[in-house]
Amino acid sequence: MGHLEKLRPLGAIEQFSSARHHLGIFNNVGVSVTYTRKAPHTILFKDIIFYALSAVIHRHQVLSCIVIGEESTAPHFARLPSIDLENAVQFFNRTTEFPDGGDRDVELDEMLQKQHNLNFKADSGNLPFWRLIITRQPMNEDVFVASFIFHHALGDGASGMAFHRHFHSALCSPFLSPLESRIFYPRPTALLPNLELLYPPNHPSPFKPPPEAGNLWTGATISLPCTTHFRTLTLSPSTTSLLIAACRAHNVTLTAALSALLATSIFDLLPPTYTTISTIIPANIRHLLPSITPSEFGVFIDAFTHTFSRPLHPEMFWDVARQAKEAITAYVERQPKTLNISRLSSIPSIPEMFLSQLGAPRTSTFDVSNLGVMSRDIKAPSQVGPADTEDAGRNWGVGRAVFSRSAFAHGGAFSTGVVTGGDGCLVLGFAWQEGVVEQELIERVIGSVERDILGIVGSMHLRKRSMS
């Protein structure tokens, strides 16, 4: 690796993910978006993809970097001298049609599950720490899904959204044309500073071991190997719209409502001896960083924990959801004073910390990470190409989106990634580790959440009819 240009060291939260990747306890993150051609084009399909991808890498220089020394206490970024785009992009033909409305895309789920069981260790030093998977139907280049799979030390979930916003903008650029070469040569520019430099903690607190699990349900103890299972729950545009309307009517955020729905479903399926459920909610903190725009690629997140306790009856749902919303509000209000992730800076060796926890009980039940909405018509950022803002969204439309992740061997029993696509569908992506929780339980949780959402939506529909 001595031929690679050495860049800045990783910050603590970046080291958190580099250590996970090295130890095989978490592989990657993914954001997938469906694109539909809205106007004819004379350029070959692959040329379109490579042009758009090149524009995004040019905008986000960290995509030209890999991590060196993941196993150490002092890993650093290094810049690849070049990226062969043909080796970084994989094209696949689907065997089934793209789903309509709120139908689940089983074929995409299966592909994402395979991707989240693949790390970035192969051919290290030549391949980037990301890959782009393009899936389409044979003989049909008017609709495709772009799945951007990336190392979590490079970026967070919001970074995956930023990738697609710039990718869509480049697809729609009036300057789109075949590249002279499919070898990308990075610019020698500095990376963005790490989070700890941008927002140093005022009063960093020492890391404390997690409390005993007690009557908290978290699935099986921490173990390896970490094999990921993944599947989605998709809500139709009408169901999504009514669910959001119900949340607003009860003064509850969607994230709070989904957390409460998951907790209610789990309690219904567990023995009464388990009286507590703990959820981790990651939070995008770019708004606290004046020099970081929403479209920047990097790891700019914090997280906090909220606990649900029995009894939790259906008639109590909105009260419980409001309590979760109040916890989110309280966290946001204290954000300027301290960040929970600041404790990572006091850990001497993050890899050793992870290894010491093998065999220990988990400290959380699940997490809910909501990326928000992937807008149907995205205005092209000026950094992507000159004078292309007027044509943004004219050639390609944005449809369904999916937020997916590897299972985290040291995390909760399962994780839930949430995003709403340009088609209006809310998609929940569930990831869990083999052997930690049975698939049957996950399927029952998903089925229960879906039924409860349909019940909420039905009540909201009746309410709207009575008011009309």
PDB file of N, CA, C and O in Angstrom, residues 216-219 262-263 266 270 276-280 308 362-367 411-415:
ATOM      1  N   LEU A 216     -34.375  -6.878  29.810  1.00  0.00           N
ATOM      2  CA  LEU A 216     -34.362  -6.279  28.474  1.00  0.00           C
ATOM      3  C   LEU A 216     -34.166  -7.384  27.442  1.00  0.00           C
ATOM      4  O   LEU A 216     -33.223  -8.175  27.548  1.00  0.00           O
ATOM      5  N   TRP A 217     -35.028  -7.434  26.428  1.00  0.00           N
ATOM      6  CA  TRP A 217     -34.869  -8.448  25.386  1.00  0.00           C
ATOM      7  C   TRP A 217     -33.982  -7.905  24.277  1.00  0.00           C
ATOM      8  O   TRP A 217     -34.234  -6.830  23.716  1.00  0.00           O
ATOM      9  N   THR A 218     -32.921  -8.666  23.941  1.00  0.00           N
ATOM     10  CA  THR A 218     -31.990  -8.230  22.896  1.00  0.00           C
ATOM     11  C   THR A 218     -31.580  -9.365  21.970  1.00  0.00           C
ATOM     12  O   THR A 218     -30.630  -9.218  21.200  1.00  0.00           O
ATOM     13  N   GLY A 219     -32.266 -10.500  22.033  1.00  0.00           N
ATOM     14  CA  GLY A 219     -31.865 -11.628  21.212  1.00  0.00           C
ATOM     15  C   GLY A 219     -30.684 -12.355  21.838  1.00  0.00           C
ATOM     16  O   GLY A 219     -30.379 -12.193  23.023  1.00  0.00           O
ATOM     17  N   LEU A 262     -42.847  -0.913  16.319  1.00  0.00           N
ATOM     18  CA  LEU A 262     -41.946  -2.060  16.441  1.00  0.00           C
ATOM     19  C   LEU A 262     -41.916  -2.580  17.871  1.00  0.00           C
ATOM     20  O   LEU A 262     -41.958  -3.796  18.100  1.00  0.00           O
ATOM     21  N   ALA A 263     -41.843  -1.681  18.845  1.00  0.00           N
ATOM     22  CA  ALA A 263     -41.816  -2.100  20.241  1.00  0.00           C
ATOM     23  C   ALA A 263     -43.103  -2.828  20.617  1.00  0.00           C
ATOM     24  O   ALA A 263     -43.076  -3.872  21.294  1.00  0.00           O
ATOM     25  N   ILE A 266     -43.069  -6.354  19.103  1.00  0.00           N
ATOM     26  CA  ILE A 266     -42.136  -7.262  19.777  1.00  0.00           C
ATOM     27  C   ILE A 266     -42.702  -7.711  21.116  1.00  0.00           C
ATOM     28  O   ILE A 266     -42.656  -8.904  21.465  1.00  0.00           O
ATOM     29  N   LEU A 270     -43.258 -11.639  22.656  1.00  0.00           N
ATOM     30  CA  LEU A 270     -42.319 -12.108  23.664  1.00  0.00           C
ATOM     31  C   LEU A 270     -43.045 -12.606  24.912  1.00  0.00           C
ATOM     32  O   LEU A 270     -44.165 -12.164  25.216  1.00  0.00           O
ATOM     33  N   THR A 276     -38.797  -4.899  29.063  1.00  0.00           N
ATOM     34  CA  THR A 276     -38.163  -3.689  28.533  1.00  0.00           C
ATOM     35  C   THR A 276     -37.632  -3.932  27.134  1.00  0.00           C
ATOM     36  O   THR A 276     -37.102  -4.998  26.828  1.00  0.00           O
ATOM     37  N   ILE A 277     -37.780  -2.921  26.296  1.00  0.00           N
ATOM     38  CA  ILE A 277     -37.223  -2.916  24.944  1.00  0.00           C
ATOM     39  C   ILE A 277     -36.478  -1.607  24.756  1.00  0.00           C
ATOM     40  O   ILE A 277     -36.975  -0.535  25.113  1.00  0.00           O
ATOM     41  N   SER A 278     -35.283  -1.700  24.197  1.00  0.00           N
ATOM     42  CA  SER A 278     -34.450  -0.509  23.999  1.00  0.00           C
ATOM     43  C   SER A 278     -34.193  -0.299  22.511  1.00  0.00           C
ATOM     44  O   SER A 278     -33.794  -1.232  21.809  1.00  0.00           O
ATOM     45  N   THR A 279     -34.402   0.908  22.050  1.00  0.00           N
ATOM     46  CA  THR A 279     -34.141   1.229  20.647  1.00  0.00           C
ATOM     47  C   THR A 279     -33.085   2.321  20.536  1.00  0.00           C
ATOM     48  O   THR A 279     -33.058   3.262  21.343  1.00  0.00           O
ATOM     49  N   ILE A 280     -32.219   2.170  19.563  1.00  0.00           N
ATOM     50  CA  ILE A 280     -31.225   3.197  19.252  1.00  0.00           C
ATOM     51  C   ILE A 280     -31.694   3.968  18.034  1.00  0.00           C
ATOM     52  O   ILE A 280     -32.088   3.362  17.029  1.00  0.00           O
ATOM     53  N   PHE A 308     -38.673   1.426  25.900  1.00  0.00           N
ATOM     54  CA  PHE A 308     -40.108   1.147  26.014  1.00  0.00           C
ATOM     55  C   PHE A 308     -40.305   0.096  27.100  1.00  0.00           C
ATOM     56  O   PHE A 308     -39.525  -0.858  27.199  1.00  0.00           O
ATOM     57  N   ARG A 362     -26.303  -8.216  24.452  1.00  0.00           N
ATOM     58  CA  ARG A 362     -26.469  -6.960  23.730  1.00  0.00           C
ATOM     59  C   ARG A 362     -27.099  -5.915  24.640  1.00  0.00           C
ATOM     60  O   ARG A 362     -27.697  -6.265  25.665  1.00  0.00           O
ATOM     61  N   THR A 363     -26.998  -4.675  24.252  1.00  0.00           N
ATOM     62  CA  THR A 363     -27.543  -3.597  25.079  1.00  0.00           C
ATOM     63  C   THR A 363     -28.751  -2.916  24.452  1.00  0.00           C
ATOM     64  O   THR A 363     -29.309  -1.999  25.037  1.00  0.00           O
ATOM     65  N   SER A 364     -29.144  -3.344  23.255  1.00  0.00           N
ATOM     66  CA  SER A 364     -30.324  -2.754  22.617  1.00  0.00           C
ATOM     67  C   SER A 364     -31.103  -3.825  21.861  1.00  0.00           C
ATOM     68  O   SER A 364     -30.549  -4.859  21.475  1.00  0.00           O
ATOM     69  N   THR A 365     -32.376  -3.548  21.639  1.00  0.00           N
ATOM     70  CA  THR A 365     -33.259  -4.482  20.945  1.00  0.00           C
ATOM     71  C   THR A 365     -33.216  -4.269  19.442  1.00  0.00           C
ATOM     72  O   THR A 365     -33.090  -5.213  18.667  1.00  0.00           O
ATOM     73  N   PHE A 366     -33.318  -3.022  19.015  1.00  0.00           N
ATOM     74  CA  PHE A 366     -33.306  -2.699  17.585  1.00  0.00           C
ATOM     75  C   PHE A 366     -32.936  -1.244  17.420  1.00  0.00           C
ATOM     76  O   PHE A 366     -32.861  -0.484  18.390  1.00  0.00           O
ATOM     77  N   ASP A 367     -32.684  -0.838  16.173  1.00  0.00           N
ATOM     78  CA  ASP A 367     -32.505   0.579  15.889  1.00  0.00           C
ATOM     79  C   ASP A 367     -33.398   0.977  14.726  1.00  0.00           C
ATOM     80  O   ASP A 367     -33.779   0.136  13.904  1.00  0.00           O
ATOM     81  N   GLY A 411     -24.644  -4.964  17.615  1.00  0.00           N
ATOM     82  CA  GLY A 411     -25.790  -4.080  17.714  1.00  0.00           C
ATOM     83  C   GLY A 411     -27.003  -4.775  18.293  1.00  0.00           C
ATOM     84  O   GLY A 411     -26.898  -5.797  18.985  1.00  0.00           O
ATOM     85  N   GLY A 412     -28.183  -4.227  18.011  1.00  0.00           N
ATOM     86  CA  GLY A 412     -29.412  -4.825  18.493  1.00  0.00           C
ATOM     87  C   GLY A 412     -29.722  -6.132  17.771  1.00  0.00           C
ATOM     88  O   GLY A 412     -28.990  -6.565  16.877  1.00  0.00           O
ATOM     89  N   ALA A 413     -30.837  -6.738  18.150  1.00  0.00           N
ATOM     90  CA  ALA A 413     -31.249  -7.997  17.520  1.00  0.00           C
ATOM     91  C   ALA A 413     -31.542  -7.801  16.043  1.00  0.00           C
ATOM     92  O   ALA A 413     -31.357  -8.715  15.242  1.00  0.00           O
ATOM     93  N   PHE A 414     -32.001  -6.602  15.670  1.00  0.00           N
ATOM     94  CA  PHE A 414     -32.208  -6.279  14.262  1.00  0.00           C
ATOM     95  C   PHE A 414     -32.150  -4.775  14.083  1.00  0.00           C
ATOM     96  O   PHE A 414     -32.200  -4.004  15.050  1.00  0.00           O
ATOM     97  N   SER A 415     -32.015  -4.356  12.831  1.00  0.00           N
ATOM     98  CA  SER A 415     -32.011  -2.926  12.520  1.00  0.00           C
ATOM     99  C   SER A 415     -33.064  -2.638  11.468  1.00  0.00           C
ATOM    100  O   SER A 415     -33.425  -3.511  10.666  1.00  0.00           O
TER     101      SER A 415
END
